[in-house]
PDB file of C-alpha atoms and ligand atoms in Angstrom:
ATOM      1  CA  UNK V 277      53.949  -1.295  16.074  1.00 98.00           C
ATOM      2  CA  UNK V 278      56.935  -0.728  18.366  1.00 98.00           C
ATOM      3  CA  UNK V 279      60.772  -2.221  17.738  1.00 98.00           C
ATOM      4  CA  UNK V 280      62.215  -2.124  21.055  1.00 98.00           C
ATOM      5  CA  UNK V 281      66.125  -2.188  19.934  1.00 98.00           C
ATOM      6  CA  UNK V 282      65.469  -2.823  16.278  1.00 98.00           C
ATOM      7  CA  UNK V 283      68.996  -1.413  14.916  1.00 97.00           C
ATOM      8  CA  UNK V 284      68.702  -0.008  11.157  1.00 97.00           C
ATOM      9  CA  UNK V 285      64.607  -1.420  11.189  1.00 98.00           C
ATOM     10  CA  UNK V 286      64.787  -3.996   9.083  1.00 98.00           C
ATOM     11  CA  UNK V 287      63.032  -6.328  10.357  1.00 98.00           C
ATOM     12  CA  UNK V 288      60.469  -3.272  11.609  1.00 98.00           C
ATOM     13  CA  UNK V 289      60.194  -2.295   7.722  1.00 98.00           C
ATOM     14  CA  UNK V 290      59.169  -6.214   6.710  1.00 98.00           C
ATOM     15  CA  UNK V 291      56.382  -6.569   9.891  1.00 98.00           C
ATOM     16  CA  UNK V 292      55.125  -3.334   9.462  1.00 98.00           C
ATOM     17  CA  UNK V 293      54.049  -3.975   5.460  1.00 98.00           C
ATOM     18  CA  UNK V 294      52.526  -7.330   6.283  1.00 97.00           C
ATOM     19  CA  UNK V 295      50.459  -5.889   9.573  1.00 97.00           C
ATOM     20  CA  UNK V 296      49.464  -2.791   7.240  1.00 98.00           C
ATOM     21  CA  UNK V 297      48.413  -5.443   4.898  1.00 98.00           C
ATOM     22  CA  UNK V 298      45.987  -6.861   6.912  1.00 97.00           C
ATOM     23  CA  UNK V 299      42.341  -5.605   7.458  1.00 98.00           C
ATOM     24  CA  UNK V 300      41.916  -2.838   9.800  1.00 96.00           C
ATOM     25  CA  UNK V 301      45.847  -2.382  10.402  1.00 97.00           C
ATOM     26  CA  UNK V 302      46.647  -0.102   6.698  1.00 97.00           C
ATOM     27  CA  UNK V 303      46.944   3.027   8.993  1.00 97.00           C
ATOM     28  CA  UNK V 304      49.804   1.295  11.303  1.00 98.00           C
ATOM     29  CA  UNK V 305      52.785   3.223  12.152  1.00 98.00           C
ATOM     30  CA  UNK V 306      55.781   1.980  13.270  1.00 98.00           C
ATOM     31  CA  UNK V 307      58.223   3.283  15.828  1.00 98.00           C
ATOM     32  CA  UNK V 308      62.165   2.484  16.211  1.00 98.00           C
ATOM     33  CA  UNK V 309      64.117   2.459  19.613  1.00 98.00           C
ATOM     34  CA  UNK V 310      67.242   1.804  19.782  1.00 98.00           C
ATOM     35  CA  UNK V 311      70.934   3.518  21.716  1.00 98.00           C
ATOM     36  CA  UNK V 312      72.768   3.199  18.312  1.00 97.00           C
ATOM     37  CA  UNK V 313      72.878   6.550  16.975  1.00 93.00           C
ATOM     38  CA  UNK V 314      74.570   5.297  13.735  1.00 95.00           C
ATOM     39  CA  UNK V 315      72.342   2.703  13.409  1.00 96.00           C
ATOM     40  CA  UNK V 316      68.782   4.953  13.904  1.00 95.00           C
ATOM     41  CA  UNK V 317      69.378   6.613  10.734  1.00 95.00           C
ATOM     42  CA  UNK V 318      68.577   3.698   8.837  1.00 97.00           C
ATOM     43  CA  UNK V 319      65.503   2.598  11.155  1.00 97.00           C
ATOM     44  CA  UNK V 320      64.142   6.880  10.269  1.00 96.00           C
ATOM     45  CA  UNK V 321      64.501   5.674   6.734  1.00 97.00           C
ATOM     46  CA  UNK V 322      63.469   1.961   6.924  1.00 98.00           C
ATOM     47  CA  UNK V 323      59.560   2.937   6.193  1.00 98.00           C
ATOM     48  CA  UNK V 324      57.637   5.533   5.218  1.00 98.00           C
ATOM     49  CA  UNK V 325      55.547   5.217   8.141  1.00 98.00           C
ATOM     50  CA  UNK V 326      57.860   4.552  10.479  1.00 98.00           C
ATOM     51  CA  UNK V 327      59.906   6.914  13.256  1.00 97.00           C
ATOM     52  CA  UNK V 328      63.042   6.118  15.355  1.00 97.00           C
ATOM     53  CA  UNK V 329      64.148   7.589  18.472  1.00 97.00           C
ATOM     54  CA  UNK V 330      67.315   6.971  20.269  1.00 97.00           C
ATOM     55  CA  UNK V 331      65.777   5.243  23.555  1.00 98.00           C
ATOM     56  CA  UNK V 332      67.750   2.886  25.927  1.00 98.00           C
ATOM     57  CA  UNK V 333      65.084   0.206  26.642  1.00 98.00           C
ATOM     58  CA  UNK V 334      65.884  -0.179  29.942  1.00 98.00           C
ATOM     59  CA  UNK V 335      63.652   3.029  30.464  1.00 98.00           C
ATOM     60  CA  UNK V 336      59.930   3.844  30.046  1.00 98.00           C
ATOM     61  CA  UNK V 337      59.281   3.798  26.319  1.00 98.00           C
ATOM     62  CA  UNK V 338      58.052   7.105  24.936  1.00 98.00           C
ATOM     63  CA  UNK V 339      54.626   5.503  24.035  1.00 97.00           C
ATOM     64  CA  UNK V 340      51.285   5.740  25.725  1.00 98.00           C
ATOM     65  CA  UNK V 341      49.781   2.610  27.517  1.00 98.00           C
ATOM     66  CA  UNK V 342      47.864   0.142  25.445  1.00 98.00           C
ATOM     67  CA  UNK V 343      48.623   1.499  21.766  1.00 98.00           C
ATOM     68  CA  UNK V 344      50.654  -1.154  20.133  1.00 98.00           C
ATOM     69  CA  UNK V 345      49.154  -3.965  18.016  1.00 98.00           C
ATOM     70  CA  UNK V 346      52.708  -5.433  17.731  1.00 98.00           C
ATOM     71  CA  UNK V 347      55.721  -5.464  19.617  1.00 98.00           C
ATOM     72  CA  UNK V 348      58.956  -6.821  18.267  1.00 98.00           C
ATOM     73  CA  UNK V 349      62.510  -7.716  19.269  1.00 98.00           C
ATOM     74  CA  UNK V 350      64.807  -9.360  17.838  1.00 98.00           C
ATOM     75  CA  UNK V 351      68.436 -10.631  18.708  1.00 94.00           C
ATOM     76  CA  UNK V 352      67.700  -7.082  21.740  1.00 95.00           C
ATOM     77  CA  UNK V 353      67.664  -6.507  25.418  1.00 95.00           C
ATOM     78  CA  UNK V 354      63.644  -7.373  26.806  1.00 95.00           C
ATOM     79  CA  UNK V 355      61.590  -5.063  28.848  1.00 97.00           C
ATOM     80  CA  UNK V 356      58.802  -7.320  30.213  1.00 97.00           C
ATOM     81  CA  UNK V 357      56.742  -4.778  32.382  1.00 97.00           C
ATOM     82  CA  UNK V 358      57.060  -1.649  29.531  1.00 98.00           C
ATOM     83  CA  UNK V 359      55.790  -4.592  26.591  1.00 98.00           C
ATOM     84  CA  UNK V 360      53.034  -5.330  28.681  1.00 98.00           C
ATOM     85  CA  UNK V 361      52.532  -1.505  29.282  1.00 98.00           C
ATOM     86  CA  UNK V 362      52.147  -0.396  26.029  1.00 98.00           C
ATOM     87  CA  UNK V 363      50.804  -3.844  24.024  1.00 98.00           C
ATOM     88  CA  UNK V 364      47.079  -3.579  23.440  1.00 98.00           C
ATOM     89  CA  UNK V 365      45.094  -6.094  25.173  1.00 97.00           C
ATOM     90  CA  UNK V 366      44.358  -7.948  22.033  1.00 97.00           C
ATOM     91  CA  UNK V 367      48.508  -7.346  20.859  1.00 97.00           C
ATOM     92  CA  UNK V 368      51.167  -9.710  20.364  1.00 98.00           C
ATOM     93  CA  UNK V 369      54.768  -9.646  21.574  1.00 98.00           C
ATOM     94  CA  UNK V 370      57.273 -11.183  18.987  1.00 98.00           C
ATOM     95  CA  UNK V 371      60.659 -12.118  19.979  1.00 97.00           C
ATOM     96  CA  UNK V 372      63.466 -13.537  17.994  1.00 97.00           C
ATOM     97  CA  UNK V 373      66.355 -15.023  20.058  1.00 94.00           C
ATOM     98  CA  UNK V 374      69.006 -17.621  18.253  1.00 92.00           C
ATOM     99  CA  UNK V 375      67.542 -21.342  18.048  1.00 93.00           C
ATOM    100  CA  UNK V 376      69.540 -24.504  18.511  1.00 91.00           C
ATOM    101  CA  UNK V 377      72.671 -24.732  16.690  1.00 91.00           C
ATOM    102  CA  UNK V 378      73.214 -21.034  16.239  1.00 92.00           C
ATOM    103  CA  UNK V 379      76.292 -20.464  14.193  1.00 92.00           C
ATOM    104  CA  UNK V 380      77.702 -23.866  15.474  1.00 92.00           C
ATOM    105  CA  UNK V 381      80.167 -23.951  12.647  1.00 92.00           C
ATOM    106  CA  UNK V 382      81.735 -20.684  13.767  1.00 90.00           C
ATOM    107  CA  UNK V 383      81.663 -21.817  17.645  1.00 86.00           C
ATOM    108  CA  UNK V 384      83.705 -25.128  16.953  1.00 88.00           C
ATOM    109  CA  UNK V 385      86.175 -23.124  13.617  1.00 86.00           C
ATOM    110  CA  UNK V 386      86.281 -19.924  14.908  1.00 82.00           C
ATOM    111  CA  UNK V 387      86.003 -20.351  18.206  1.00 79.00           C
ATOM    112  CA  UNK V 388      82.493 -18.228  18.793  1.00 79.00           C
ATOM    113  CA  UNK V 389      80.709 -18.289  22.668  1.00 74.00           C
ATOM    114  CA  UNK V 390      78.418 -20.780  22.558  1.00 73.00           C
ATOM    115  CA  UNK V 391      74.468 -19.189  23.423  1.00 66.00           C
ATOM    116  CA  UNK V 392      74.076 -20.003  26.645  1.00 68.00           C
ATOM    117  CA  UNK V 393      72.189 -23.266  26.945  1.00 65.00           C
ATOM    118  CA  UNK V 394      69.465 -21.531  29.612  1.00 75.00           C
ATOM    119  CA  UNK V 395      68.503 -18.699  27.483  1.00 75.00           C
ATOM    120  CA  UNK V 396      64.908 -19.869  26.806  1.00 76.00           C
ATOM    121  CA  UNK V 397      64.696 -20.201  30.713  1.00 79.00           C
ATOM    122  CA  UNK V 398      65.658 -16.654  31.283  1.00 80.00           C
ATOM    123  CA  UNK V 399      63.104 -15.232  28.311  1.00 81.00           C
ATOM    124  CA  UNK V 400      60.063 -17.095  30.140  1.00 79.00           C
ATOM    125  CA  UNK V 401      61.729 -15.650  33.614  1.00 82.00           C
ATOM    126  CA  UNK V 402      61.712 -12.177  32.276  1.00 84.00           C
ATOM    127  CA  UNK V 403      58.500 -12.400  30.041  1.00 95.00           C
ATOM    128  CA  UNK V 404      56.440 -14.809  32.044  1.00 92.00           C
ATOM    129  CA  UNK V 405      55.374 -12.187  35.044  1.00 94.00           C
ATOM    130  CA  UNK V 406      53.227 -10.485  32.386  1.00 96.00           C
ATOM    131  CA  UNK V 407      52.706 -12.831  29.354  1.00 97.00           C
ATOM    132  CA  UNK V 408      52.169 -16.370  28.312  1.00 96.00           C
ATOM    133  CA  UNK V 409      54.025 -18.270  25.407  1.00 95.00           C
ATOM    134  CA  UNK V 410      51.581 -18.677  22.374  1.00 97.00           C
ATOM    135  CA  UNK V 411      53.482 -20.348  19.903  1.00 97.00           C
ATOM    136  CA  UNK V 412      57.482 -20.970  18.842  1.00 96.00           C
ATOM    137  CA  UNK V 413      59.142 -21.844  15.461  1.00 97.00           C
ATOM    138  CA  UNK V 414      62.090 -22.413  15.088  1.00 97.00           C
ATOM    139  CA  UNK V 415      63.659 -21.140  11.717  1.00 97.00           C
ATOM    140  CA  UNK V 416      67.169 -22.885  10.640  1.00 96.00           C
ATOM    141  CA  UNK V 417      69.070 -20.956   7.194  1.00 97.00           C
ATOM    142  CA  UNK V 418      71.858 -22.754   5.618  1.00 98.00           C
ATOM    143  CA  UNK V 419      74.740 -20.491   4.766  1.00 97.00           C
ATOM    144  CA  UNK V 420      77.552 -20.664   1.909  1.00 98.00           C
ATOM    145  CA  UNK V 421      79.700 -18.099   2.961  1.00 97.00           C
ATOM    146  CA  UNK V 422      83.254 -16.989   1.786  1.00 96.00           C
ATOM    147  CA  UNK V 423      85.786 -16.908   4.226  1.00 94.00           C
ATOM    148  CA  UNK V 424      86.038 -12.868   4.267  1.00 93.00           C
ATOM    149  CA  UNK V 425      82.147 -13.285   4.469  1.00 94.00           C
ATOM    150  CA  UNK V 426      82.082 -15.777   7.697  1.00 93.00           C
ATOM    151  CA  UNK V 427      84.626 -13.494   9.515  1.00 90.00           C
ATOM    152  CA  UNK V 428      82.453 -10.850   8.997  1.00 90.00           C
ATOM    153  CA  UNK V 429      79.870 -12.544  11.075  1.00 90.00           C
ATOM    154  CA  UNK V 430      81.826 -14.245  13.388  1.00 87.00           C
ATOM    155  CA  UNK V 431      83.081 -10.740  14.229  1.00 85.00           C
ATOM    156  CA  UNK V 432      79.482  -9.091  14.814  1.00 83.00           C
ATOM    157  CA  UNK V 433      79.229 -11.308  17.559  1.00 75.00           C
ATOM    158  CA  UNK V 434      79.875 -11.366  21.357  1.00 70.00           C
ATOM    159  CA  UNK V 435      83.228 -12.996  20.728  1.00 68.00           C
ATOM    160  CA  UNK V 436      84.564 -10.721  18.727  1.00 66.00           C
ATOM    161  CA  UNK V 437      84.841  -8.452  22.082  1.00 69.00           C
ATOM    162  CA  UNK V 438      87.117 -11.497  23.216  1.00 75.00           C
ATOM    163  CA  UNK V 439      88.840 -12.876  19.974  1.00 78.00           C
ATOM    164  CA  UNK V 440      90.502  -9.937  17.376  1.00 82.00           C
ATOM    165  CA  UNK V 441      89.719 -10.178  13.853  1.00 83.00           C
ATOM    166  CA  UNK V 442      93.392 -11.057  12.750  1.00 86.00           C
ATOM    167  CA  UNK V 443      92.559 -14.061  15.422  1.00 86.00           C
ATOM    168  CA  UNK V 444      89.418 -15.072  13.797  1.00 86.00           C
ATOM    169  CA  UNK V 445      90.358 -14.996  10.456  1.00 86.00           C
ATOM    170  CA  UNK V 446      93.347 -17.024  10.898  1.00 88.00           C
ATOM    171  CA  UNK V 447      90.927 -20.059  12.426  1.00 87.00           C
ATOM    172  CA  UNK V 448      88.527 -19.916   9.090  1.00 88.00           C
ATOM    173  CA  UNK V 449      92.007 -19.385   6.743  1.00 89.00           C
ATOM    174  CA  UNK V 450      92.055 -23.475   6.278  1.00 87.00           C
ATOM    175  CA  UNK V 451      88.118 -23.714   5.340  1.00 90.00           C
ATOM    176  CA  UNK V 452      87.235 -24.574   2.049  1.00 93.00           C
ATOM    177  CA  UNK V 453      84.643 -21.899   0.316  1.00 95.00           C
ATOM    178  CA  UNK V 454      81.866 -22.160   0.538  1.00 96.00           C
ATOM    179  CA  UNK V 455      81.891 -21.801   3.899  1.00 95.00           C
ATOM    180  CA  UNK V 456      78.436 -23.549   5.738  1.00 96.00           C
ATOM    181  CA  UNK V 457      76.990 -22.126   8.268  1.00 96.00           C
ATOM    182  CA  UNK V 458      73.613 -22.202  10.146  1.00 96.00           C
ATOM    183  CA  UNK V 459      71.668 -19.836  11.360  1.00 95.00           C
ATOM    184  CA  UNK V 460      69.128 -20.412  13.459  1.00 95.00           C
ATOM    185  CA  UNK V 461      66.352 -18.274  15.061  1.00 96.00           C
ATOM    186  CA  UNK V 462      63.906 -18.906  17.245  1.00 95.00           C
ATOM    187  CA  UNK V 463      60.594 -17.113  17.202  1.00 97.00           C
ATOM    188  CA  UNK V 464      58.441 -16.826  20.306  1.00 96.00           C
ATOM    189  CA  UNK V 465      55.176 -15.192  19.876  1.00 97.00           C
ATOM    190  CA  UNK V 466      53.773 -13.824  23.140  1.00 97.00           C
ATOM    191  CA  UNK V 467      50.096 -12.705  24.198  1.00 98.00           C
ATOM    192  CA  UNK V 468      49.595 -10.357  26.956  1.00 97.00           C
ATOM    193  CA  UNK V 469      48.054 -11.900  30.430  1.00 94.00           C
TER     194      UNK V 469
HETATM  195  C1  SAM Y 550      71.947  -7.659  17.552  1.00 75.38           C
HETATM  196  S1  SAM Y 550      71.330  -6.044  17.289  1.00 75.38           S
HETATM  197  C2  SAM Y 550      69.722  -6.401  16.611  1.00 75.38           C
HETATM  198  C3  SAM Y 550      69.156  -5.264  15.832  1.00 75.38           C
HETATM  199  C4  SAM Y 550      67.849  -5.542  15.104  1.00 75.38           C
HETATM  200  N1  SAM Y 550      66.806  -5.960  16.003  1.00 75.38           N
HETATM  201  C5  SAM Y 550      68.076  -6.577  14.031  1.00 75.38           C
HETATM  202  O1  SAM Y 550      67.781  -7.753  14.276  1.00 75.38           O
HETATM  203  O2  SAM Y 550      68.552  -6.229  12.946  1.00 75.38           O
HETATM  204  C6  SAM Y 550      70.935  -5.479  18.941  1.00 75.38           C
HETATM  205  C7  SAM Y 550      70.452  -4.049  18.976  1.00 75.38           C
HETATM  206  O3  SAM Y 550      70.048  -3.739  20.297  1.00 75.38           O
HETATM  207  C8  SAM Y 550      70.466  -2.416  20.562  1.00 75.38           C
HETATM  208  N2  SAM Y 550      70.522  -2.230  22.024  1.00 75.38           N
HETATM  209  C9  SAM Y 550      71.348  -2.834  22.905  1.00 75.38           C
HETATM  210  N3  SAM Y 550      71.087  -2.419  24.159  1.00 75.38           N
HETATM  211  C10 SAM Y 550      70.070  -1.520  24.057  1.00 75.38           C
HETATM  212  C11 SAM Y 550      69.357  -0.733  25.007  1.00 75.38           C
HETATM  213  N4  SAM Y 550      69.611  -0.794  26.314  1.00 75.38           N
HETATM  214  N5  SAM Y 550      68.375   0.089  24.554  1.00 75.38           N
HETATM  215  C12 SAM Y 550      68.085   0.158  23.226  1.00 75.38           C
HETATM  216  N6  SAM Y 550      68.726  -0.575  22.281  1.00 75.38           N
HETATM  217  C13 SAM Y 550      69.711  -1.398  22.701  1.00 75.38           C
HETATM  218  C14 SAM Y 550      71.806  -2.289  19.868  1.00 75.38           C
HETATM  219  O4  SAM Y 550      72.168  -0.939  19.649  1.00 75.38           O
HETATM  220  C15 SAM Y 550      71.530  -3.048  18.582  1.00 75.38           C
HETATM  221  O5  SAM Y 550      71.040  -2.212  17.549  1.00 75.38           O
END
């Protein structure tokens, strides 16, 4: 299975245990791409059967046609034509992209960018030339967070490149603790056409 900008591989460690756990799959191996450098040598060390390279996405994959049971990507730039390229016939493409309501305590406290509203439109734009949609779930997780804790994540986020820390932290500094917040994340599981 192939994590096409899966950062330290954590979500490449938990897939690739339940698809070794199924019939026929215990000899899966697992592959990491991802630019972060930093990040990579977590994904090496993620799973014992697993590999990471330091790939930009945006370029053929360093995997032969056809030889992945599972493709994943979550919250990371999407390749249509190189998923399709390397997905077995029989494979499935899972994507994870933020569901409704997405941190929507942090957009109206801390003043987050809102996920634009046309983002499912531009998955099935870039996806749809060479799969079709099989099934979606949408997964919401209630949050207590401390304040320290909710600037933390407001600050992983595309805002932070337009809002300072100092800047966030001051808009949470009146919230009570626990601080709620949602996240929610949409999962879109794809099927080569
Ligand atoms: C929000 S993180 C998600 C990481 C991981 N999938 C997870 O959910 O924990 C986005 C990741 O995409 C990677 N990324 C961004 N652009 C990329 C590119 N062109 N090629 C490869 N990786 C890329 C980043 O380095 C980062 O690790």
């Amino acid at each position: 299975m192939l994590d096409a900008g899966a950062g330290t591989g954590y979500y490449l460690a938990a897939v690739l245990d339940r698809l070794r756990a199924l019939p026929g799959y215990g000899e899966t191996a697992g592959l990491a791409l991802d630019v972060s450098v930093r990040a990579l040598r977590w994904a090496a060390r993620a799973h014992p059967a697993a590999g990471a390279v330091g790939w930009d996405v945006w370029k053929p994959f360093p995997v032969r046609d056809g030889v992945a049971s599972v493709v994943l990507n979550v919250f990371a730039p999407r390749n249509g034509p190189e998923f399709r390229r390397v997905l077995r016939p029989d494979g499935a493409l899972i994507v994870v992209t933020p569901g409704p309501g997405h941190l929507a305590e942090l957009v109206r406290d801390a003043g987050l960018l809102t996920v634009d509203e046309r983002k499912d439109e531009r998955l099935s734009a870039a996806l749809g030339a060479h799969f079709s949609l099989a099934s979606r779930r949408d997964v919401p997780i209630a949050l207590g967070l401390t304040r320290t804790g909710a600037a933390m994540l407001a600050g992983m986020g595309p805002s932070a490149r337009h809002t300072g820390p100092d800047e966030i932290a001051g808009r949470l500094a009146g919230l009570a603790e626990p601080v709620s917040v949602t996240a929610a994340f949409r999962i879109s599981l794809y099927r080569p056409r």
